[in-house]
PDB file of C-alpha atoms in Angstrom:
ATOM      1  CA  ASN A 132     121.425 218.283  19.567  1.00 44.00           C
ATOM      2  CA  PHE A 133     121.953 214.686  18.656  1.00 47.00           C
ATOM      3  CA  ARG A 134     124.817 212.263  18.301  1.00 47.00           C
ATOM      4  CA  LEU A 135     125.630 209.446  15.918  1.00 47.00           C
ATOM      5  CA  ALA A 136     128.117 206.985  17.372  1.00 43.00           C
ATOM      6  CA  GLY A 137     129.732 204.092  15.516  1.00 39.00           C
ATOM      7  CA  LEU A 138     131.226 201.429  17.803  1.00 38.00           C
ATOM      8  CA  VAL A 139     133.124 198.252  17.074  1.00 35.00           C
ATOM      9  CA  SER A 140     130.930 195.179  17.320  1.00 35.00           C
ATOM     10  CA  ASN A 141     133.304 193.182  19.556  1.00 36.00           C
ATOM     11  CA  GLY A 142     133.774 195.577  22.455  1.00 40.00           C
ATOM     12  CA  PHE A 143     133.173 198.982  23.968  1.00 44.00           C
ATOM     13  CA  LEU A 144     136.149 200.737  22.376  1.00 49.00           C
ATOM     14  CA  SER A 145     135.076 202.923  19.499  1.00 58.00           C
ATOM     15  CA  ARG A 146     136.424 202.422  16.018  1.00 68.00           C
ATOM     16  CA  TYR A 147     135.027 205.799  15.069  1.00 74.00           C
ATOM     17  CA  ARG A 148     132.439 208.175  16.451  1.00 79.00           C
ATOM     18  CA  VAL A 149     130.646 211.063  14.864  1.00 81.00           C
ATOM     19  CA  GLY A 150     128.915 213.842  16.829  1.00 83.00           C
ATOM     20  CA  VAL A 151     126.333 215.887  14.928  1.00 84.00           C
ATOM     21  CA  ASP A 152     124.728 219.139  16.022  1.00 83.00           C
ATOM     22  CA  LEU A 153     122.875 221.908  14.204  1.00 81.00           C
ATOM     23  CA  SER A 154     124.787 224.656  16.022  1.00 82.00           C
ATOM     24  CA  PRO A 155     128.321 225.472  14.784  1.00 87.00           C
ATOM     25  CA  VAL A 156     129.052 227.087  18.151  1.00 88.00           C
ATOM     26  CA  MET A 157     128.242 223.869  20.026  1.00 85.00           C
ATOM     27  CA  ILE A 158     130.309 221.859  17.558  1.00 83.00           C
ATOM     28  CA  GLU A 159     133.306 224.101  18.099  1.00 86.00           C
ATOM     29  CA  LEU A 160     132.961 223.788  21.885  1.00 86.00           C
ATOM     30  CA  ALA A 161     132.743 220.004  21.509  1.00 83.00           C
ATOM     31  CA  ARG A 162     135.904 219.921  19.411  1.00 84.00           C
ATOM     32  CA  GLN A 163     137.762 221.906  22.053  1.00 85.00           C
ATOM     33  CA  LYS A 164     136.569 219.670  24.879  1.00 82.00           C
ATOM     34  CA  PHE A 165     136.893 216.287  23.181  1.00 78.00           C
ATOM     35  CA  ASN A 166     139.968 215.730  21.040  1.00 77.00           C
ATOM     36  CA  ALA A 167     140.510 212.186  19.806  1.00 72.00           C
ATOM     37  CA  PRO A 168     141.664 210.805  16.460  1.00 74.00           C
ATOM     38  CA  ASN A 169     138.624 208.566  16.090  1.00 76.00           C
ATOM     39  CA  LEU A 170     136.101 211.297  17.001  1.00 78.00           C
ATOM     40  CA  ARG A 171     134.614 213.725  14.486  1.00 81.00           C
ATOM     41  CA  PHE A 172     132.065 216.530  14.931  1.00 82.00           C
ATOM     42  CA  VAL A 173     129.815 217.759  12.131  1.00 82.00           C
ATOM     43  CA  ALA A 174     127.721 220.934  12.137  1.00 83.00           C
ATOM     44  CA  THR A 175     124.674 220.024  10.108  1.00 81.00           C
ATOM     45  CA  SER A 176     121.149 218.696  10.421  1.00 80.00           C
ATOM     46  CA  ILE A 177     120.473 215.003  10.721  1.00 79.00           C
ATOM     47  CA  GLU A 178     118.549 215.019   7.450  1.00 75.00           C
ATOM     48  CA  GLU A 179     121.504 216.497   5.565  1.00 79.00           C
ATOM     49  CA  PHE A 180     123.960 214.199   7.286  1.00 77.00           C
ATOM     50  CA  CYS A 181     121.986 211.103   6.311  1.00 74.00           C
ATOM     51  CA  SER A 182     121.468 212.323   2.740  1.00 72.00           C
ATOM     52  CA  THR A 183     125.198 212.903   2.230  1.00 71.00           C
ATOM     53  CA  ALA A 184     125.884 209.511   3.761  1.00 62.00           C
ATOM     54  CA  ALA A 185     123.498 207.892   1.278  1.00 53.00           C
ATOM     55  CA  LEU A 186     125.344 209.615  -1.609  1.00 49.00           C
ATOM     56  CA  GLY A 187     128.773 208.841  -0.172  1.00 51.00           C
ATOM     57  CA  CYS A 188     129.634 212.530  -0.091  1.00 48.00           C
ATOM     58  CA  GLU A 189     131.926 214.373   2.289  1.00 46.00           C
ATOM     59  CA  THR A 190     130.343 216.954   4.535  1.00 43.00           C
ATOM     60  CA  SER A 191     131.663 220.484   4.445  1.00 42.00           C
ATOM     61  CA  ALA A 192     131.953 220.775   8.253  1.00 41.00           C
ATOM     62  CA  GLN A 193     135.611 219.788   8.299  1.00 44.00           C
ATOM     63  CA  PRO A 194     137.137 220.467   4.867  1.00 41.00           C
ATOM     64  CA  GLY A 195     139.878 218.091   3.888  1.00 38.00           C
ATOM     65  CA  ALA A 196     138.956 215.517   6.521  1.00 41.00           C
ATOM     66  CA  ALA A 197     137.248 212.357   5.376  1.00 43.00           C
ATOM     67  CA  GLU A 198     134.144 212.037   7.510  1.00 51.00           C
ATOM     68  CA  PRO A 199     132.972 208.504   8.261  1.00 51.00           C
ATOM     69  CA  HIS A 200     129.384 208.228   7.095  1.00 61.00           C
ATOM     70  CA  GLY A 201     128.598 204.825   8.527  1.00 67.00           C
ATOM     71  CA  PRO A 202     127.007 202.476   8.648  1.00 80.00           C
ATOM     72  CA  PHE A 203     127.065 202.765  12.427  1.00 84.00           C
ATOM     73  CA  ASP A 204     126.650 200.066  15.054  1.00 85.00           C
ATOM     74  CA  TYR A 205     124.868 202.431  17.426  1.00 87.00           C
ATOM     75  CA  ILE A 206     122.905 205.627  16.767  1.00 88.00           C
ATOM     76  CA  ILE A 207     122.117 207.680  19.869  1.00 88.00           C
ATOM     77  CA  LEU A 208     119.262 210.225  19.785  1.00 89.00           C
ATOM     78  CA  SER A 209     119.324 211.747  23.236  1.00 85.00           C
ATOM     79  CA  ASP A 210     116.490 214.166  24.128  1.00 84.00           C
ATOM     80  CA  VAL A 211     116.147 215.398  20.550  1.00 85.00           C
ATOM     81  CA  LEU A 212     113.011 213.776  19.098  1.00 86.00           C
ATOM     82  CA  GLY A 213     110.886 216.696  20.257  1.00 82.00           C
ATOM     83  CA  TYR A 214     112.945 219.148  18.210  1.00 82.00           C
ATOM     84  CA  PHE A 215     112.438 217.421  14.847  1.00 84.00           C
ATOM     85  CA  TYR A 216     109.887 218.868  12.448  1.00 82.00           C
ATOM     86  CA  ASP A 217     109.208 215.437  10.951  1.00 85.00           C
ATOM     87  CA  ILE A 218     110.215 212.506  13.178  1.00 88.00           C
ATOM     88  CA  ALA A 219     109.126 209.911  10.628  1.00 89.00           C
ATOM     89  CA  ALA A 220     111.305 211.531   7.961  1.00 87.00           C
ATOM     90  CA  VAL A 221     114.282 211.429  10.339  1.00 88.00           C
ATOM     91  CA  PHE A 222     113.742 207.701  10.900  1.00 91.00           C
ATOM     92  CA  GLU A 223     113.574 207.175   7.153  1.00 90.00           C
ATOM     93  CA  GLY A 224     116.827 209.066   6.682  1.00 87.00           C
ATOM     94  CA  LEU A 225     118.586 207.024   9.337  1.00 88.00           C
ATOM     95  CA  LYS A 226     118.291 203.926   7.141  1.00 88.00           C
ATOM     96  CA  ALA A 227     121.216 205.299   5.104  1.00 84.00           C
ATOM     97  CA  VAL A 228     123.563 204.887   8.080  1.00 84.00           C
ATOM     98  CA  CYS A 229     122.167 201.605   9.426  1.00 87.00           C
ATOM     99  CA  HIS A 230     123.076 197.982   8.832  1.00 86.00           C
ATOM    100  CA  PRO A 231     121.028 194.974   9.994  1.00 84.00           C
ATOM    101  CA  ARG A 232     122.786 194.918  13.400  1.00 87.00           C
ATOM    102  CA  THR A 233     122.520 198.670  14.067  1.00 89.00           C
ATOM    103  CA  ARG A 234     120.760 199.647  17.246  1.00 91.00           C
ATOM    104  CA  ILE A 235     119.052 203.068  17.494  1.00 92.00           C
ATOM    105  CA  VAL A 236     118.928 204.143  21.140  1.00 92.00           C
ATOM    106  CA  MET A 237     116.687 207.131  21.899  1.00 91.00           C
ATOM    107  CA  ASN A 238     115.392 208.751  25.033  1.00 89.00           C
ATOM    108  CA  PHE A 239     112.790 211.481  25.419  1.00 88.00           C
ATOM    109  CA  HIS A 240     110.769 213.081  28.208  1.00 83.00           C
ATOM    110  CA  SER A 241     107.452 211.643  29.277  1.00 84.00           C
ATOM    111  CA  ARG A 242     104.465 213.783  28.353  1.00 78.00           C
ATOM    112  CA  LEU A 243     103.203 213.382  31.922  1.00 80.00           C
ATOM    113  CA  TRP A 244     105.947 215.704  33.094  1.00 78.00           C
ATOM    114  CA  SER A 245     105.239 218.551  30.637  1.00 78.00           C
ATOM    115  CA  PRO A 246     103.129 220.580  33.181  1.00 79.00           C
ATOM    116  CA  LEU A 247     105.833 220.177  35.823  1.00 79.00           C
ATOM    117  CA  PHE A 248     108.526 221.373  33.403  1.00 75.00           C
ATOM    118  CA  ALA A 249     106.387 224.369  32.514  1.00 75.00           C
ATOM    119  CA  ALA A 250     105.894 225.211  36.196  1.00 79.00           C
ATOM    120  CA  ALA A 251     109.618 224.821  36.908  1.00 76.00           C
ATOM    121  CA  HIS A 252     110.405 227.191  34.027  1.00 73.00           C
ATOM    122  CA  ALA A 253     107.866 229.746  35.298  1.00 76.00           C
ATOM    123  CA  LEU A 254     109.443 229.620  38.773  1.00 77.00           C
ATOM    124  CA  GLY A 255     112.931 230.000  37.372  1.00 76.00           C
ATOM    125  CA  LEU A 256     113.976 226.498  38.430  1.00 72.00           C
ATOM    126  CA  LYS A 257     114.580 225.325  34.873  1.00 72.00           C
ATOM    127  CA  ARG A 258     116.143 227.162  31.973  1.00 72.00           C
ATOM    128  CA  ALA A 259     114.030 227.964  28.916  1.00 69.00           C
ATOM    129  CA  LEU A 260     114.030 225.518  26.019  1.00 67.00           C
ATOM    130  CA  PRO A 261     112.663 225.752  22.483  1.00 69.00           C
ATOM    131  CA  GLN A 262     109.114 224.596  21.859  1.00 69.00           C
ATOM    132  CA  LEU A 263     108.992 220.804  21.989  1.00 70.00           C
ATOM    133  CA  SER A 264     106.751 218.330  20.249  1.00 76.00           C
ATOM    134  CA  TRP A 265     105.727 216.068  23.107  1.00 79.00           C
ATOM    135  CA  VAL A 266     105.508 212.464  21.900  1.00 85.00           C
ATOM    136  CA  THR A 267     104.661 209.314  23.804  1.00 87.00           C
ATOM    137  CA  ALA A 268     106.489 205.998  23.643  1.00 88.00           C
ATOM    138  CA  GLU A 269     103.532 204.602  21.708  1.00 90.00           C
ATOM    139  CA  ASP A 270     103.846 207.440  19.158  1.00 91.00           C
ATOM    140  CA  VAL A 271     107.541 206.713  18.659  1.00 92.00           C
ATOM    141  CA  GLU A 272     106.924 202.995  18.333  1.00 92.00           C
ATOM    142  CA  GLY A 273     104.233 203.619  15.722  1.00 92.00           C
ATOM    143  CA  LEU A 274     106.443 205.982  13.707  1.00 92.00           C
ATOM    144  CA  LEU A 275     109.290 203.472  13.785  1.00 94.00           C
ATOM    145  CA  GLY A 276     106.975 200.764  12.509  1.00 93.00           C
ATOM    146  CA  LEU A 277     105.766 202.967   9.655  1.00 92.00           C
ATOM    147  CA  ARG A 278     109.390 203.434   8.523  1.00 92.00           C
ATOM    148  CA  GLY A 279     110.239 199.772   8.650  1.00 91.00           C
ATOM    149  CA  PHE A 280     111.946 199.587  12.065  1.00 94.00           C
ATOM    150  CA  GLU A 281     111.080 197.234  14.870  1.00 93.00           C
ATOM    151  CA  VAL A 282     111.323 198.021  18.576  1.00 94.00           C
ATOM    152  CA  VAL A 283     113.734 195.784  20.474  1.00 93.00           C
ATOM    153  CA  ARG A 284     113.105 197.236  23.903  1.00 92.00           C
ATOM    154  CA  ARG A 285     111.110 199.982  25.524  1.00 91.00           C
ATOM    155  CA  TYR A 286     111.487 201.035  29.139  1.00 89.00           C
ATOM    156  CA  PRO A 287     111.042 204.067  31.436  1.00 89.00           C
ATOM    157  CA  ARG A 288     113.777 205.507  33.604  1.00 88.00           C
ATOM    158  CA  VAL A 289     114.554 208.378  36.030  1.00 88.00           C
ATOM    159  CA  LEU A 290     111.839 208.570  38.654  1.00 86.00           C
ATOM    160  CA  LEU A 291     113.514 211.358  40.632  1.00 85.00           C
ATOM    161  CA  PRO A 292     115.370 213.821  38.356  1.00 83.00           C
ATOM    162  CA  LYS A 293     116.699 216.025  41.154  1.00 81.00           C
ATOM    163  CA  ARG A 294     119.747 214.679  42.900  1.00 84.00           C
ATOM    164  CA  PHE A 295     119.460 213.656  46.544  1.00 86.00           C
ATOM    165  CA  PRO A 296     122.090 211.464  48.236  1.00 87.00           C
ATOM    166  CA  LEU A 297     121.034 207.797  48.311  1.00 87.00           C
ATOM    167  CA  LEU A 298     117.348 208.640  47.680  1.00 89.00           C
ATOM    168  CA  SER A 299     117.856 209.409  43.979  1.00 86.00           C
ATOM    169  CA  ARG A 300     119.840 206.207  43.429  1.00 87.00           C
ATOM    170  CA  CYS A 301     117.249 204.104  45.225  1.00 89.00           C
ATOM    171  CA  CYS A 302     114.338 205.591  43.279  1.00 88.00           C
ATOM    172  CA  ASN A 303     115.963 205.635  39.856  1.00 86.00           C
ATOM    173  CA  ARG A 304     117.651 202.271  40.008  1.00 87.00           C
ATOM    174  CA  PHE A 305     115.270 200.089  41.988  1.00 88.00           C
ATOM    175  CA  LEU A 306     111.827 201.702  41.985  1.00 87.00           C
ATOM    176  CA  ALA A 307     111.717 203.124  38.443  1.00 84.00           C
ATOM    177  CA  PRO A 308     111.418 199.738  36.648  1.00 86.00           C
ATOM    178  CA  LEU A 309     108.599 198.554  38.925  1.00 87.00           C
ATOM    179  CA  TRP A 310     104.853 198.972  38.580  1.00 87.00           C
ATOM    180  CA  PRO A 311     103.266 201.439  39.274  1.00 88.00           C
ATOM    181  CA  PHE A 312     106.355 203.694  39.600  1.00 87.00           C
ATOM    182  CA  ARG A 313     107.425 203.203  35.997  1.00 84.00           C
ATOM    183  CA  HIS A 314     104.367 205.143  34.799  1.00 85.00           C
ATOM    184  CA  PHE A 315     105.685 208.269  36.557  1.00 87.00           C
ATOM    185  CA  CYS A 316     109.242 208.248  35.210  1.00 87.00           C
ATOM    186  CA  VAL A 317     110.666 211.330  33.510  1.00 87.00           C
ATOM    187  CA  SER A 318     112.362 209.618  30.563  1.00 88.00           C
ATOM    188  CA  ASN A 319     111.311 206.919  28.122  1.00 90.00           C
ATOM    189  CA  PHE A 320     113.971 204.837  26.381  1.00 92.00           C
ATOM    190  CA  VAL A 321     113.362 203.032  23.105  1.00 94.00           C
ATOM    191  CA  VAL A 322     115.811 200.722  21.309  1.00 95.00           C
ATOM    192  CA  ALA A 323     115.021 199.943  17.686  1.00 95.00           C
ATOM    193  CA  ARG A 324     116.572 198.144  14.717  1.00 94.00           C
ATOM    194  CA  LEU A 325     115.907 197.276  11.103  1.00 92.00           C
ATOM    195  CA  PRO A 326     114.463 193.794  10.614  1.00 89.00           C
ATOM    196  CA  ALA A 327     117.042 191.199   9.610  1.00 81.00           C
ATOM    197  CA  PRO A 328     117.038 190.615   5.841  1.00 78.00           C
ATOM    198  CA  PRO A 329     115.761 187.212   4.664  1.00 77.00           C
ATOM    199  CA  PHE A 330     118.293 184.513   3.944  1.00 72.00           C
ATOM    200  CA  LYS A 331     119.457 184.513   0.335  1.00 78.00           C
ATOM    201  CA  ALA A 332     120.083 180.782   0.591  1.00 81.00           C
ATOM    202  CA  PRO A 333     118.729 178.089   2.903  1.00 83.00           C
ATOM    203  CA  PRO A 334     120.595 178.203   6.224  1.00 84.00           C
ATOM    204  CA  LEU A 335     123.021 175.611   7.517  1.00 89.00           C
ATOM    205  CA  VAL A 336     121.820 173.852  10.680  1.00 92.00           C
ATOM    206  CA  SER A 337     123.936 172.489  13.531  1.00 93.00           C
ATOM    207  CA  VAL A 338     122.357 170.204  16.133  1.00 93.00           C
ATOM    208  CA  VAL A 339     124.341 169.863  19.379  1.00 94.00           C
ATOM    209  CA  CYS A 340     123.589 166.748  21.393  1.00 93.00           C
ATOM    210  CA  PRO A 341     125.274 166.406  24.828  1.00 93.00           C
ATOM    211  CA  CYS A 342     125.400 162.783  25.908  1.00 92.00           C
ATOM    212  CA  ARG A 343     126.670 160.828  28.897  1.00 91.00           C
ATOM    213  CA  ASN A 344     126.041 157.093  29.328  1.00 92.00           C
ATOM    214  CA  GLU A 345     123.709 157.081  26.326  1.00 91.00           C
ATOM    215  CA  ALA A 346     125.258 154.264  24.333  1.00 90.00           C
ATOM    216  CA  GLY A 347     121.883 152.700  23.556  1.00 90.00           C
ATOM    217  CA  ASN A 348     120.424 155.897  22.104  1.00 91.00           C
ATOM    218  CA  ILE A 349     123.188 157.269  19.896  1.00 91.00           C
ATOM    219  CA  ALA A 350     122.305 155.278  16.774  1.00 91.00           C
ATOM    220  CA  GLN A 351     118.615 156.187  17.009  1.00 91.00           C
ATOM    221  CA  ILE A 352     119.443 159.878  17.434  1.00 91.00           C
ATOM    222  CA  ALA A 353     121.598 159.838  14.300  1.00 91.00           C
ATOM    223  CA  GLU A 354     118.852 158.098  12.296  1.00 90.00           C
ATOM    224  CA  ARG A 355     115.963 160.268  13.485  1.00 90.00           C
ATOM    225  CA  ILE A 356     117.524 163.683  13.014  1.00 89.00           C
ATOM    226  CA  PRO A 357     115.734 165.108   9.930  1.00 90.00           C
ATOM    227  CA  CYS A 358     117.486 167.094   7.230  1.00 87.00           C
ATOM    228  CA  MET A 359     117.039 170.791   7.986  1.00 88.00           C
ATOM    229  CA  GLY A 360     118.067 173.727   5.800  1.00 84.00           C
ATOM    230  CA  ALA A 361     120.671 173.335   3.103  1.00 86.00           C
ATOM    231  CA  LYS A 362     122.778 171.023   5.256  1.00 89.00           C
ATOM    232  CA  THR A 363     122.480 169.523   8.737  1.00 91.00           C
ATOM    233  CA  GLU A 364     125.354 168.554  10.989  1.00 92.00           C
ATOM    234  CA  LEU A 365     125.030 166.589  14.234  1.00 92.00           C
ATOM    235  CA  LEU A 366     127.553 167.312  17.000  1.00 93.00           C
ATOM    236  CA  PHE A 367     127.810 164.834  19.885  1.00 92.00           C
ATOM    237  CA  VAL A 368     129.362 166.225  23.059  1.00 93.00           C
ATOM    238  CA  GLU A 369     130.489 163.208  25.073  1.00 91.00           C
ATOM    239  CA  GLY A 370     130.521 163.808  28.841  1.00 88.00           C
ATOM    240  CA  ASN A 371     133.085 161.292  30.169  1.00 88.00           C
ATOM    241  CA  SER A 372     130.698 158.372  30.024  1.00 90.00           C
ATOM    242  CA  THR A 373     131.403 155.136  31.891  1.00 91.00           C
ATOM    243  CA  ASP A 374     129.938 152.994  29.031  1.00 91.00           C
ATOM    244  CA  ASP A 375     130.887 152.913  25.340  1.00 91.00           C
ATOM    245  CA  THR A 376     128.990 156.091  24.404  1.00 92.00           C
ATOM    246  CA  TYR A 377     132.060 157.577  22.752  1.00 92.00           C
ATOM    247  CA  ALA A 378     132.559 154.491  20.558  1.00 92.00           C
ATOM    248  CA  ARG A 379     128.899 154.607  19.508  1.00 91.00           C
ATOM    249  CA  CYS A 380     129.327 158.253  18.545  1.00 92.00           C
ATOM    250  CA  VAL A 381     132.242 157.313  16.314  1.00 91.00           C
ATOM    251  CA  GLN A 382     130.200 154.496  14.795  1.00 91.00           C
ATOM    252  CA  ALA A 383     127.329 156.887  14.074  1.00 91.00           C
ATOM    253  CA  GLN A 384     129.759 159.252  12.376  1.00 90.00           C
ATOM    254  CA  THR A 385     131.051 156.452  10.176  1.00 90.00           C
ATOM    255  CA  ALA A 386     127.537 155.194   9.375  1.00 89.00           C
ATOM    256  CA  HIS A 387     126.277 158.664   8.431  1.00 87.00           C
ATOM    257  CA  PRO A 388     129.083 160.514   6.612  1.00 83.00           C
ATOM    258  CA  GLU A 389     126.560 162.855   5.025  1.00 76.00           C
TER     259      GLU A 389
END
């Protein structure tokens, strides 16, 4: 029902990925369909997964195989928030598998569409689903804030869920982000993160100063730059000047070795 994915921070190739679902049958089907050395599937609840990650324990879903418990670069909760008994508790548990650069990406259906989904189910156009807890984007943002997360981005998507050639692409890609169409989208997307921890020591500051034909201003720039943080460095980027700007930069470096 939900997936946790850990990705390398310098590209799209995965270092390791973990798929988590409450159903052992779905996990077994996933293992048969996706077979990769850096991909693991765990049959458990998200609460149990996060608790074992916090304790550094190995899950019992794949005996003998060391399961990566994070932290993860990306955590994907796709269409599952409505199935959780306690969404705030899930967010609290996710802290065990997050680091300061982790992004939690979640999507969930808009409450506006709940009567249409019910009608589609009654007409046999949509398969039956378990009872959902319909939450709004504002609800999710508030619950994230209560658990110490901050929302990086929030946006609606999918204006036309049924597929029609060209029309679906036009509506979902170009009209969905625009007012007033975005208020009628099927899905809401929220991206969240933990706030960056405060600096343990004063930061180092670099000031980059591009200059071209600025020979008369170099000395004043070097003198007027205040000391910022634990240490300040001034970097002149000389742009092929026709005067003696480069020589003045060297002189400023000699005059201010600090």
